[in-house]
mmCIF file with all atom_site columns, C-alpha atoms in Angstrom:
data_model
loop_
_atom_site.group_PDB
_atom_site.id
_atom_site.type_symbol
_atom_site.label_atom_id
_atom_site.label_alt_id
_atom_site.label_comp_id
_atom_site.label_asym_id
_atom_site.label_entity_id
_atom_site.label_seq_id
_atom_site.pdbx_PDB_ins_code
_atom_site.Cartn_x
_atom_site.Cartn_y
_atom_site.Cartn_z
_atom_site.occupancy
_atom_site.B_iso_or_equiv
_atom_site.pdbx_formal_charge
_atom_site.auth_seq_id
_atom_site.auth_comp_id
_atom_site.auth_asym_id
_atom_site.auth_atom_id
_atom_site.pdbx_PDB_model_num
ATOM 1   C CA . MET A 1 1   ? -12.594 -2.254  -13.602 1.00 65.00 ? 1   MET A CA 1
ATOM 2   C CA . LYS A 1 2   ? -13.721 -5.048  -10.641 1.00 78.00 ? 2   LYS A CA 1
ATOM 3   C CA . VAL A 1 3   ? -11.078 -6.492  -12.748 1.00 85.00 ? 3   VAL A CA 1
ATOM 4   C CA . LYS A 1 4   ? -8.023  -4.258  -14.213 1.00 88.00 ? 4   LYS A CA 1
ATOM 5   C CA . LYS A 1 5   ? -8.596  -2.124  -10.103 1.00 87.00 ? 5   LYS A CA 1
ATOM 6   C CA . ASN A 1 6   ? -8.028  -6.364  -8.804  1.00 87.00 ? 6   ASN A CA 1
ATOM 7   C CA . ARG A 1 7   ? -5.033  -6.326  -11.732 1.00 91.00 ? 7   ARG A CA 1
ATOM 8   C CA . LEU A 1 8   ? -3.187  -3.516  -10.170 1.00 90.00 ? 8   LEU A CA 1
ATOM 9   C CA . GLU A 1 9   ? -4.051  -4.426  -6.562  1.00 87.00 ? 9   GLU A CA 1
ATOM 10  C CA . THR A 1 10  ? -2.256  -7.729  -7.102  1.00 89.00 ? 10  THR A CA 1
ATOM 11  C CA . LEU A 1 11  ? 0.168   -6.132  -8.948  1.00 91.00 ? 11  LEU A CA 1
ATOM 12  C CA . ARG A 1 12  ? 1.128   -3.602  -6.321  1.00 87.00 ? 12  ARG A CA 1
ATOM 13  C CA . MET A 1 13  ? 1.728   -7.868  -4.017  1.00 85.00 ? 13  MET A CA 1
ATOM 14  C CA . ILE A 1 14  ? 2.911   -8.150  -6.409  1.00 88.00 ? 14  ILE A CA 1
ATOM 15  C CA . ILE A 1 15  ? 5.717   -5.443  -6.482  1.00 87.00 ? 15  ILE A CA 1
ATOM 16  C CA . SER A 1 16  ? 6.735   -5.763  -3.805  1.00 81.00 ? 16  SER A CA 1
ATOM 17  C CA . SER A 1 17  ? 6.632   -9.087  -2.101  1.00 79.00 ? 17  SER A CA 1
ATOM 18  C CA . MET A 1 18  ? 8.818   -10.155 -4.919  1.00 84.00 ? 18  MET A CA 1
ATOM 19  C CA . GLU A 1 19  ? 11.853  -9.580  -6.986  1.00 86.00 ? 19  GLU A CA 1
ATOM 20  C CA . LEU A 1 20  ? 11.052  -9.344  -10.128 1.00 90.00 ? 20  LEU A CA 1
ATOM 21  C CA . GLY A 1 21  ? 13.712  -7.605  -13.039 1.00 90.00 ? 21  GLY A CA 1
ATOM 22  C CA . SER A 1 22  ? 12.142  -7.858  -16.183 1.00 94.00 ? 22  SER A CA 1
ATOM 23  C CA . GLN A 1 23  ? 8.522   -7.397  -17.744 1.00 94.00 ? 23  GLN A CA 1
ATOM 24  C CA . GLU A 1 24  ? 8.560   -11.282 -18.480 1.00 95.00 ? 24  GLU A CA 1
ATOM 25  C CA . GLU A 1 25  ? 9.122   -11.627 -15.137 1.00 95.00 ? 25  GLU A CA 1
ATOM 26  C CA . VAL A 1 26  ? 5.847   -9.618  -14.075 1.00 95.00 ? 26  VAL A CA 1
ATOM 27  C CA . LEU A 1 27  ? 3.483   -11.028 -15.946 1.00 95.00 ? 27  LEU A CA 1
ATOM 28  C CA . ASP A 1 28  ? 4.575   -14.626 -15.592 1.00 94.00 ? 28  ASP A CA 1
ATOM 29  C CA . ALA A 1 29  ? 4.202   -13.647 -11.948 1.00 93.00 ? 29  ALA A CA 1
ATOM 30  C CA . LEU A 1 30  ? 0.461   -11.991 -12.744 1.00 94.00 ? 30  LEU A CA 1
ATOM 31  C CA . GLN A 1 31  ? -0.200  -15.117 -14.644 1.00 93.00 ? 31  GLN A CA 1
ATOM 32  C CA . ASN A 1 32  ? -0.154  -17.204 -11.359 1.00 91.00 ? 32  ASN A CA 1
ATOM 33  C CA . GLU A 1 33  ? -2.175  -15.313 -10.146 1.00 90.00 ? 33  GLU A CA 1
ATOM 34  C CA . GLY A 1 34  ? -4.825  -16.144 -12.561 1.00 92.00 ? 34  GLY A CA 1
ATOM 35  C CA . PHE A 1 35  ? -4.402  -12.425 -15.229 1.00 92.00 ? 35  PHE A CA 1
ATOM 36  C CA . ARG A 1 36  ? -4.021  -12.775 -18.419 1.00 92.00 ? 36  ARG A CA 1
ATOM 37  C CA . LEU A 1 37  ? -2.543  -9.029  -20.038 1.00 93.00 ? 37  LEU A CA 1
ATOM 38  C CA . THR A 1 38  ? -0.800  -8.086  -22.574 1.00 94.00 ? 38  THR A CA 1
ATOM 39  C CA . GLN A 1 39  ? 2.928   -5.910  -22.031 1.00 94.00 ? 39  GLN A CA 1
ATOM 40  C CA . ALA A 1 40  ? 1.387   -3.194  -23.122 1.00 95.00 ? 40  ALA A CA 1
ATOM 41  C CA . THR A 1 41  ? -1.254  -3.074  -20.365 1.00 95.00 ? 41  THR A CA 1
ATOM 42  C CA . LEU A 1 42  ? 1.798   -4.373  -17.190 1.00 95.00 ? 42  LEU A CA 1
ATOM 43  C CA . SER A 1 43  ? 3.506   -1.232  -19.512 1.00 94.00 ? 43  SER A CA 1
ATOM 44  C CA . ARG A 1 44  ? 0.518   0.910   -18.356 1.00 95.00 ? 44  ARG A CA 1
ATOM 45  C CA . ASP A 1 45  ? -0.647  -0.444  -15.155 1.00 94.00 ? 45  ASP A CA 1
ATOM 46  C CA . LEU A 1 46  ? 2.550   -0.188  -14.774 1.00 93.00 ? 46  LEU A CA 1
ATOM 47  C CA . LYS A 1 47  ? 3.091   3.287   -15.066 1.00 92.00 ? 47  LYS A CA 1
ATOM 48  C CA . GLN A 1 48  ? -0.293  4.945   -13.197 1.00 91.00 ? 48  GLN A CA 1
ATOM 49  C CA . LEU A 1 49  ? 0.946   2.581   -10.840 1.00 89.00 ? 49  LEU A CA 1
ATOM 50  C CA . LYS A 1 50  ? 4.493   5.252   -11.150 1.00 88.00 ? 50  LYS A CA 1
ATOM 51  C CA . VAL A 1 51  ? 5.993   1.497   -10.491 1.00 89.00 ? 51  VAL A CA 1
ATOM 52  C CA . ALA A 1 52  ? 10.360  2.108   -11.699 1.00 87.00 ? 52  ALA A CA 1
ATOM 53  C CA . LYS A 1 53  ? 12.692  0.325   -11.034 1.00 84.00 ? 53  LYS A CA 1
ATOM 54  C CA . ALA A 1 54  ? 15.881  0.195   -7.964  1.00 81.00 ? 54  ALA A CA 1
ATOM 55  C CA . ALA A 1 55  ? 19.475  -0.340  -7.713  1.00 75.00 ? 55  ALA A CA 1
ATOM 56  C CA . THR A 1 56  ? 19.567  -3.593  -4.811  1.00 72.00 ? 56  THR A CA 1
ATOM 57  C CA . MET A 1 57  ? 22.295  -4.591  -2.364  1.00 70.00 ? 57  MET A CA 1
ATOM 58  C CA . ASN A 1 58  ? 24.532  -6.181  -5.339  1.00 74.00 ? 58  ASN A CA 1
ATOM 59  C CA . GLY A 1 59  ? 23.219  -4.773  -8.316  1.00 76.00 ? 59  GLY A CA 1
ATOM 60  C CA . ASP A 1 60  ? 20.200  -6.110  -9.734  1.00 80.00 ? 60  ASP A CA 1
ATOM 61  C CA . TYR A 1 61  ? 17.934  -3.613  -11.208 1.00 86.00 ? 61  TYR A CA 1
ATOM 62  C CA . ILE A 1 62  ? 14.129  -4.383  -10.343 1.00 87.00 ? 62  ILE A CA 1
ATOM 63  C CA . TYR A 1 63  ? 10.312  -2.503  -10.271 1.00 88.00 ? 63  TYR A CA 1
ATOM 64  C CA . VAL A 1 64  ? 9.502   -1.595  -6.347  1.00 85.00 ? 64  VAL A CA 1
ATOM 65  C CA . LEU A 1 65  ? 6.274   0.575   -5.592  1.00 81.00 ? 65  LEU A CA 1
ATOM 66  C CA . PRO A 1 66  ? 7.031   4.498   -6.329  1.00 76.00 ? 66  PRO A CA 1
ATOM 67  C CA . ASN A 1 67  ? 8.353   7.398   -2.580  1.00 60.00 ? 67  ASN A CA 1
ATOM 68  C CA . VAL A 1 68  ? 10.442  4.517   -1.041  1.00 46.00 ? 68  VAL A CA 1
ATOM 69  C CA . THR A 1 69  ? 13.532  4.335   -0.858  1.00 38.00 ? 69  THR A CA 1
ATOM 70  C CA . MET A 1 70  ? 14.476  1.281   0.518   1.00 37.00 ? 70  MET A CA 1
ATOM 71  C CA . TYR A 1 71  ? 11.441  -0.460  0.029   1.00 40.00 ? 71  TYR A CA 1
ATOM 72  C CA . LYS A 1 72  ? 10.835  -3.373  2.654   1.00 45.00 ? 72  LYS A CA 1
ATOM 73  C CA . ARG A 1 73  ? 10.163  -6.565  0.604   1.00 47.00 ? 73  ARG A CA 1
ATOM 74  C CA . VAL A 1 74  ? 7.822   -9.215  2.839   1.00 45.00 ? 74  VAL A CA 1
ATOM 75  C CA . SER A 1 75  ? 9.884   -11.755 4.492   1.00 43.00 ? 75  SER A CA 1
ATOM 76  C CA . THR A 1 76  ? 8.281   -14.515 3.301   1.00 44.00 ? 76  THR A CA 1
ATOM 77  C CA . PRO A 1 77  ? 5.323   -13.929 0.151   1.00 45.00 ? 77  PRO A CA 1
ATOM 78  C CA . HIS A 1 78  ? 2.393   -15.248 0.296   1.00 45.00 ? 78  HIS A CA 1
ATOM 79  C CA . GLN A 1 79  ? -0.336  -16.112 -2.681  1.00 47.00 ? 79  GLN A CA 1
ATOM 80  C CA . VAL A 1 80  ? -1.096  -12.846 -3.504  1.00 46.00 ? 80  VAL A CA 1
ATOM 81  C CA . LYS A 1 81  ? -4.870  -13.341 -3.049  1.00 48.00 ? 81  LYS A CA 1
ATOM 82  C CA . GLU A 1 82  ? -4.385  -14.580 0.581   1.00 47.00 ? 82  GLU A CA 1
ATOM 83  C CA . MET A 1 83  ? -1.958  -10.845 1.472   1.00 45.00 ? 83  MET A CA 1
ATOM 84  C CA . MET A 1 84  ? -5.169  -8.845  -0.469  1.00 44.00 ? 84  MET A CA 1
ATOM 85  C CA . ARG A 1 85  ? -7.730  -10.466 2.171   1.00 46.00 ? 85  ARG A CA 1
ATOM 86  C CA . VAL A 1 86  ? -6.726  -8.407  4.708   1.00 47.00 ? 86  VAL A CA 1
ATOM 87  C CA . PRO A 1 87  ? -7.465  -4.486  3.930   1.00 64.00 ? 87  PRO A CA 1
ATOM 88  C CA . GLY A 1 88  ? -3.761  -1.920  4.686   1.00 77.00 ? 88  GLY A CA 1
ATOM 89  C CA . PHE A 1 89  ? -4.035  -1.465  7.960   1.00 80.00 ? 89  PHE A CA 1
ATOM 90  C CA . VAL A 1 90  ? -2.572  -2.868  10.577  1.00 81.00 ? 90  VAL A CA 1
ATOM 91  C CA . SER A 1 91  ? -2.312  -1.843  14.029  1.00 83.00 ? 91  SER A CA 1
ATOM 92  C CA . ILE A 1 92  ? -3.031  2.466   15.564  1.00 87.00 ? 92  ILE A CA 1
ATOM 93  C CA . THR A 1 93  ? -0.476  3.657   18.449  1.00 89.00 ? 93  THR A CA 1
ATOM 94  C CA . PHE A 1 94  ? -1.401  7.387   20.143  1.00 90.00 ? 94  PHE A CA 1
ATOM 95  C CA . SER A 1 95  ? 0.655   9.478   22.433  1.00 91.00 ? 95  SER A CA 1
ATOM 96  C CA . GLY A 1 96  ? -0.101  12.767  23.068  1.00 90.00 ? 96  GLY A CA 1
ATOM 97  C CA . ASN A 1 97  ? -1.805  14.667  20.430  1.00 92.00 ? 97  ASN A CA 1
ATOM 98  C CA . MET A 1 98  ? -0.154  12.361  18.084  1.00 93.00 ? 98  MET A CA 1
ATOM 99  C CA . GLY A 1 99  ? -0.611  8.714   17.276  1.00 91.00 ? 99  GLY A CA 1
ATOM 100 C CA . VAL A 1 100 ? 1.417   6.646   14.622  1.00 92.00 ? 100 VAL A CA 1
ATOM 101 C CA . ILE A 1 101 ? -0.574  4.120   12.213  1.00 89.00 ? 101 ILE A CA 1
ATOM 102 C CA . ARG A 1 102 ? 2.031   0.591   11.477  1.00 87.00 ? 102 ARG A CA 1
ATOM 103 C CA . THR A 1 103 ? 0.036   0.007   7.422   1.00 85.00 ? 103 THR A CA 1
ATOM 104 C CA . ARG A 1 104 ? 1.312   -3.472  4.933   1.00 80.00 ? 104 ARG A CA 1
ATOM 105 C CA . PRO A 1 105 ? 4.412   -2.675  2.132   1.00 81.00 ? 105 PRO A CA 1
ATOM 106 C CA . GLY A 1 106 ? 3.407   0.211   0.349   1.00 79.00 ? 106 GLY A CA 1
ATOM 107 C CA . TYR A 1 107 ? -0.500  1.018   1.580   1.00 81.00 ? 107 TYR A CA 1
ATOM 108 C CA . ALA A 1 108 ? 1.261   4.328   3.921   1.00 85.00 ? 108 ALA A CA 1
ATOM 109 C CA . GLY A 1 109 ? 0.941   7.194   1.356   1.00 83.00 ? 109 GLY A CA 1
ATOM 110 C CA . SER A 1 110 ? -2.853  5.699   -0.457  1.00 81.00 ? 110 SER A CA 1
ATOM 111 C CA . ILE A 1 111 ? -4.586  5.224   3.585   1.00 84.00 ? 111 ILE A CA 1
ATOM 112 C CA . ALA A 1 112 ? -2.917  9.214   3.622   1.00 86.00 ? 112 ALA A CA 1
ATOM 113 C CA . TYR A 1 113 ? -4.356  10.687  1.721   1.00 83.00 ? 113 TYR A CA 1
ATOM 114 C CA . ASN A 1 114 ? -7.796  9.162   2.554   1.00 83.00 ? 114 ASN A CA 1
ATOM 115 C CA . ILE A 1 115 ? -7.244  10.192  5.792   1.00 87.00 ? 115 ILE A CA 1
ATOM 116 C CA . ASP A 1 116 ? -6.171  13.872  4.905   1.00 86.00 ? 116 ASP A CA 1
ATOM 117 C CA . ASN A 1 117 ? -9.633  14.176  1.957   1.00 84.00 ? 117 ASN A CA 1
ATOM 118 C CA . SER A 1 118 ? -11.182 12.510  4.708   1.00 86.00 ? 118 SER A CA 1
ATOM 119 C CA . LYS A 1 119 ? -10.905 16.866  6.704   1.00 87.00 ? 119 LYS A CA 1
ATOM 120 C CA . ILE A 1 120 ? -11.131 15.192  10.029  1.00 90.00 ? 120 ILE A CA 1
ATOM 121 C CA . PRO A 1 121 ? -11.951 17.674  12.020  1.00 93.00 ? 121 PRO A CA 1
ATOM 122 C CA . GLN A 1 122 ? -10.209 16.422  14.632  1.00 94.00 ? 122 GLN A CA 1
ATOM 123 C CA . ILE A 1 123 ? -6.603  14.824  12.972  1.00 94.00 ? 123 ILE A CA 1
ATOM 124 C CA . LEU A 1 124 ? -4.521  18.598  11.861  1.00 94.00 ? 124 LEU A CA 1
ATOM 125 C CA . GLY A 1 125 ? -2.421  16.414  9.127   1.00 93.00 ? 125 GLY A CA 1
ATOM 126 C CA . THR A 1 126 ? -0.311  13.483  8.462   1.00 94.00 ? 126 THR A CA 1
ATOM 127 C CA . ILE A 1 127 ? 3.192   12.322  7.152   1.00 94.00 ? 127 ILE A CA 1
ATOM 128 C CA . ALA A 1 128 ? 3.478   9.136   5.272   1.00 91.00 ? 128 ALA A CA 1
ATOM 129 C CA . GLY A 1 129 ? 6.067   7.028   4.745   1.00 89.00 ? 129 GLY A CA 1
ATOM 130 C CA . ASP A 1 130 ? 5.793   3.492   2.924   1.00 85.00 ? 130 ASP A CA 1
ATOM 131 C CA . ASP A 1 131 ? 4.101   1.266   6.337   1.00 87.00 ? 131 ASP A CA 1
ATOM 132 C CA . THR A 1 132 ? 3.881   4.720   8.939   1.00 91.00 ? 132 THR A CA 1
ATOM 133 C CA . ILE A 1 133 ? 2.025   7.045   9.564   1.00 92.00 ? 133 ILE A CA 1
ATOM 134 C CA . PHE A 1 134 ? 2.029   9.865   11.483  1.00 94.00 ? 134 PHE A CA 1
ATOM 135 C CA . ILE A 1 135 ? -1.059  11.897  12.841  1.00 94.00 ? 135 ILE A CA 1
ATOM 136 C CA . VAL A 1 136 ? -0.689  15.055  14.671  1.00 95.00 ? 136 VAL A CA 1
ATOM 137 C CA . ILE A 1 137 ? -4.015  15.816  16.999  1.00 94.00 ? 137 ILE A CA 1
ATOM 138 C CA . LYS A 1 138 ? -5.427  18.772  17.842  1.00 94.00 ? 138 LYS A CA 1
ATOM 139 C CA . GLN A 1 139 ? -5.084  19.267  21.154  1.00 93.00 ? 139 GLN A CA 1
ATOM 140 C CA . GLY A 1 140 ? -7.510  17.143  24.064  1.00 92.00 ? 140 GLY A CA 1
ATOM 141 C CA . THR A 1 141 ? -8.951  14.718  21.102  1.00 92.00 ? 141 THR A CA 1
ATOM 142 C CA . ARG A 1 142 ? -10.055 10.981  22.903  1.00 91.00 ? 142 ARG A CA 1
ATOM 143 C CA . GLU A 1 143 ? -8.125  7.826   20.958  1.00 89.00 ? 143 GLU A CA 1
ATOM 144 C CA . ASP A 1 144 ? -11.053 6.720   20.869  1.00 87.00 ? 144 ASP A CA 1
ATOM 145 C CA . GLU A 1 145 ? -12.919 9.701   18.807  1.00 90.00 ? 145 GLU A CA 1
ATOM 146 C CA . ILE A 1 146 ? -10.119 9.095   16.591  1.00 89.00 ? 146 ILE A CA 1
ATOM 147 C CA . ILE A 1 147 ? -9.879  6.056   15.349  1.00 87.00 ? 147 ILE A CA 1
ATOM 148 C CA . GLU A 1 148 ? -14.234 6.745   16.257  1.00 86.00 ? 148 GLU A CA 1
ATOM 149 C CA . GLU A 1 149 ? -13.488 9.616   13.082  1.00 87.00 ? 149 GLU A CA 1
ATOM 150 C CA . LEU A 1 150 ? -11.122 6.896   11.044  1.00 86.00 ? 150 LEU A CA 1
ATOM 151 C CA . SER A 1 151 ? -12.822 3.960   11.177  1.00 82.00 ? 151 SER A CA 1
ATOM 152 C CA . LYS A 1 152 ? -15.280 5.344   8.467   1.00 81.00 ? 152 LYS A CA 1
ATOM 153 C CA . VAL A 1 153 ? -11.815 6.505   6.869   1.00 79.00 ? 153 VAL A CA 1
ATOM 154 C CA . VAL A 1 154 ? -9.730  3.354   7.135   1.00 75.00 ? 154 VAL A CA 1
ATOM 155 C CA . PRO A 1 155 ? -10.970 0.188   5.472   1.00 63.00 ? 155 PRO A CA 1
ATOM 156 C CA . ASN A 1 156 ? -11.677 -2.585  7.506   1.00 61.00 ? 156 ASN A CA 1
ATOM 157 C CA . MET A 1 157 ? -9.905  -0.023  10.884  1.00 62.00 ? 157 MET A CA 1
ATOM 158 C CA . GLU A 1 158 ? -11.710 -1.749  13.588  1.00 54.00 ? 158 GLU A CA 1
#
Protein backbone atom coordinates (compact mmCIF):
# COMPACT_ATOMS: atom_id res chain seq x y z
CA MET A 1 0.00 0.00 0.00
CA LYS A 2 2.95 2.31 0.65
CA VAL A 3 4.00 2.01 -3.01
CA LYS A 4 0.56 3.16 -4.16
CA LYS A 5 0.56 6.07 -1.70
CA ASN A 6 4.00 7.16 -2.93
CA ARG A 7 2.91 6.75 -6.56
CA LEU A 8 -0.22 8.88 -6.00
CA GLU A 9 1.81 11.57 -4.23
CA THR A 10 4.35 11.53 -7.06
CA LEU A 11 1.53 11.75 -9.61
CA ARG A 12 0.06 14.74 -7.74
CA MET A 13 3.44 16.49 -7.79
CA ILE A 14 4.00 15.71 -11.48
CA ILE A 15 0.61 17.16 -12.42
CA SER A 16 1.24 20.26 -10.30
CA SER A 17 4.67 20.90 -11.80
CA MET A 18 4.32 19.97 -15.49
CA GLU A 19 1.92 20.65 -18.31
CA LEU A 20 1.01 17.18 -19.54
CA GLY A 21 -1.76 16.59 -22.05
CA SER A 22 -1.74 12.82 -22.57
CA GLN A 23 -1.56 9.70 -20.45
CA GLU A 24 1.55 8.69 -22.39
CA GLU A 25 3.30 11.87 -21.22
CA VAL A 26 2.20 11.18 -17.64
CA LEU A 27 3.43 7.57 -17.86
CA ASP A 28 6.81 8.81 -19.15
CA ALA A 29 7.07 11.32 -16.28
CA LEU A 30 6.22 8.60 -13.75
CA GLN A 31 8.78 6.29 -15.32
CA ASN A 32 11.42 9.04 -14.93
CA GLU A 33 10.58 9.01 -11.22
CA GLY A 34 11.00 5.21 -11.02
CA PHE A 35 7.38 4.08 -11.35
CA ARG A 36 6.50 1.57 -14.05
CA LEU A 37 2.77 1.04 -14.47
CA THR A 38 0.20 0.26 -17.10
CA GLN A 39 -2.15 2.74 -18.73
CA ALA A 40 -5.06 1.04 -16.92
CA THR A 41 -3.42 1.61 -13.53
CA LEU A 42 -2.71 5.22 -14.46
CA SER A 43 -6.36 5.71 -15.42
CA ARG A 44 -7.48 4.38 -12.03
CA ASP A 45 -4.98 6.64 -10.24
CA LEU A 46 -6.14 9.71 -12.19
CA LYS A 47 -9.74 8.86 -11.34
CA GLN A 48 -8.92 8.36 -7.66
CA LEU A 49 -7.19 11.77 -7.53
CA LYS A 50 -10.13 13.28 -9.44
CA VAL A 51 -7.73 14.68 -12.04
CA ALA A 52 -9.39 16.54 -14.92
CA LYS A 53 -8.29 18.19 -18.13
CA ALA A 54 -8.47 21.96 -18.46
CA ALA A 55 -7.75 24.33 -21.31
CA THR A 56 -4.61 26.44 -21.14
CA MET A 57 -4.35 29.99 -22.43
CA ASN A 58 -3.08 28.70 -25.78
CA GLY A 59 -5.95 26.23 -26.20
CA ASP A 60 -4.13 23.02 -25.26
CA TYR A 61 -5.69 20.66 -22.73
CA ILE A 62 -3.61 19.58 -19.75
CA TYR A 63 -4.17 17.55 -16.61
CA VAL A 64 -5.02 19.52 -13.45
CA LEU A 65 -5.85 18.61 -9.88
CA PRO A 66 -9.47 19.06 -8.72
CA ASN A 67 -11.18 22.17 -7.35
CA VAL A 68 -8.75 24.55 -8.98
CA THR A 69 -10.00 27.05 -11.53
CA MET A 70 -6.61 28.40 -12.55
CA TYR A 71 -4.16 25.89 -11.15
CA LYS A 72 -0.97 27.53 -9.98
CA ARG A 73 2.02 25.69 -11.38
CA VAL A 74 5.41 25.92 -9.82
CA SER A 75 7.65 28.13 -11.92
CA THR A 76 10.80 26.06 -11.57
CA PRO A 77 9.97 22.34 -11.55
CA HIS A 78 12.22 20.13 -9.43
CA GLN A 79 12.56 16.39 -9.27
CA VAL A 80 9.38 15.07 -7.64
CA LYS A 81 11.39 13.12 -5.05
CA GLU A 82 13.02 16.39 -3.94
CA MET A 83 9.66 18.17 -3.71
CA MET A 84 8.12 15.31 -1.70
CA ARG A 85 10.72 15.67 1.07
CA VAL A 86 9.12 19.01 1.93
CA PRO A 87 5.77 18.88 3.74
CA GLY A 88 2.68 20.54 2.26
CA PHE A 89 2.66 23.18 4.99
CA VAL A 90 4.55 26.40 4.18
CA SER A 91 3.56 29.08 6.73
CA ILE A 92 0.88 30.48 9.01
CA THR A 93 0.03 34.14 9.68
CA PHE A 94 -2.51 35.57 12.13
CA SER A 95 -4.63 38.71 12.20
CA GLY A 96 -7.05 39.03 15.09
CA ASN A 97 -9.25 35.94 15.19
CA MET A 98 -8.26 34.87 11.67
CA GLY A 99 -5.35 32.89 10.32
CA VAL A 100 -3.97 32.20 6.86
CA ILE A 101 -2.09 28.99 6.24
CA ARG A 102 0.03 28.80 3.07
CA THR A 103 0.68 25.38 1.55
CA ARG A 104 2.36 23.95 -1.50
CA PRO A 105 0.05 23.87 -4.54
CA GLY A 106 -2.64 21.24 -4.24
CA TYR A 107 -2.26 20.64 -0.49
CA ALA A 108 -4.67 23.15 1.06
CA GLY A 109 -7.80 21.03 0.63
CA SER A 110 -6.43 17.93 2.32
CA ILE A 111 -4.79 19.89 5.15
CA ALA A 112 -8.02 21.85 5.78
CA TYR A 113 -9.94 18.55 5.77
CA ASN A 114 -7.58 17.20 8.46
CA ILE A 115 -7.95 20.38 10.51
CA ASP A 116 -11.77 20.27 10.30
CA ASN A 117 -11.91 16.57 11.22
CA SER A 118 -9.57 17.01 14.18
CA LYS A 119 -12.27 19.11 15.85
CA ILE A 120 -9.84 21.56 17.45
CA PRO A 121 -12.14 23.53 19.78
CA GLN A 122 -10.29 26.83 19.22
CA ILE A 123 -10.85 26.68 15.42
CA LEU A 124 -14.39 27.51 14.28
CA GLY A 125 -13.85 26.52 10.64
CA THR A 126 -11.70 26.60 7.53
CA ILE A 127 -12.00 27.58 3.88
CA ALA A 128 -9.45 26.09 1.50
CA GLY A 129 -8.26 27.06 -1.94
CA ASP A 130 -5.38 25.53 -3.86
CA ASP A 131 -2.47 26.70 -1.73
CA THR A 132 -4.16 28.79 0.97
CA ILE A 133 -6.36 27.96 3.98
CA PHE A 134 -8.36 30.61 5.83
CA ILE A 135 -9.11 29.69 9.45
CA VAL A 136 -11.47 31.40 11.87
CA ILE A 137 -10.29 31.23 15.47
CA LYS A 138 -12.36 31.60 18.64
CA GLN A 139 -12.05 35.06 20.15
CA GLY A 140 -9.41 35.19 22.90
CA THR A 141 -7.36 32.23 21.67
CA ARG A 142 -3.61 32.77 21.69
CA GLU A 143 -1.60 32.17 18.51
CA ASP A 144 0.75 29.74 20.26
CA GLU A 145 -2.30 27.63 21.30
CA ILE A 146 -3.38 27.37 17.67
CA ILE A 147 0.12 26.49 16.51
CA GLU A 148 0.42 23.82 19.21
CA GLU A 149 -2.93 22.25 18.26
CA LEU A 150 -2.26 22.46 14.52
CA SER A 151 1.17 20.84 14.91
CA LYS A 152 -0.66 17.70 16.07
CA VAL A 153 -2.67 17.64 12.82
CA VAL A 154 -0.57 19.27 10.10
CA PRO A 155 2.46 17.16 9.06
CA ASN A 156 5.83 18.77 9.88
CA MET A 157 4.35 22.02 11.15
CA GLU A 158 6.68 23.48 13.76
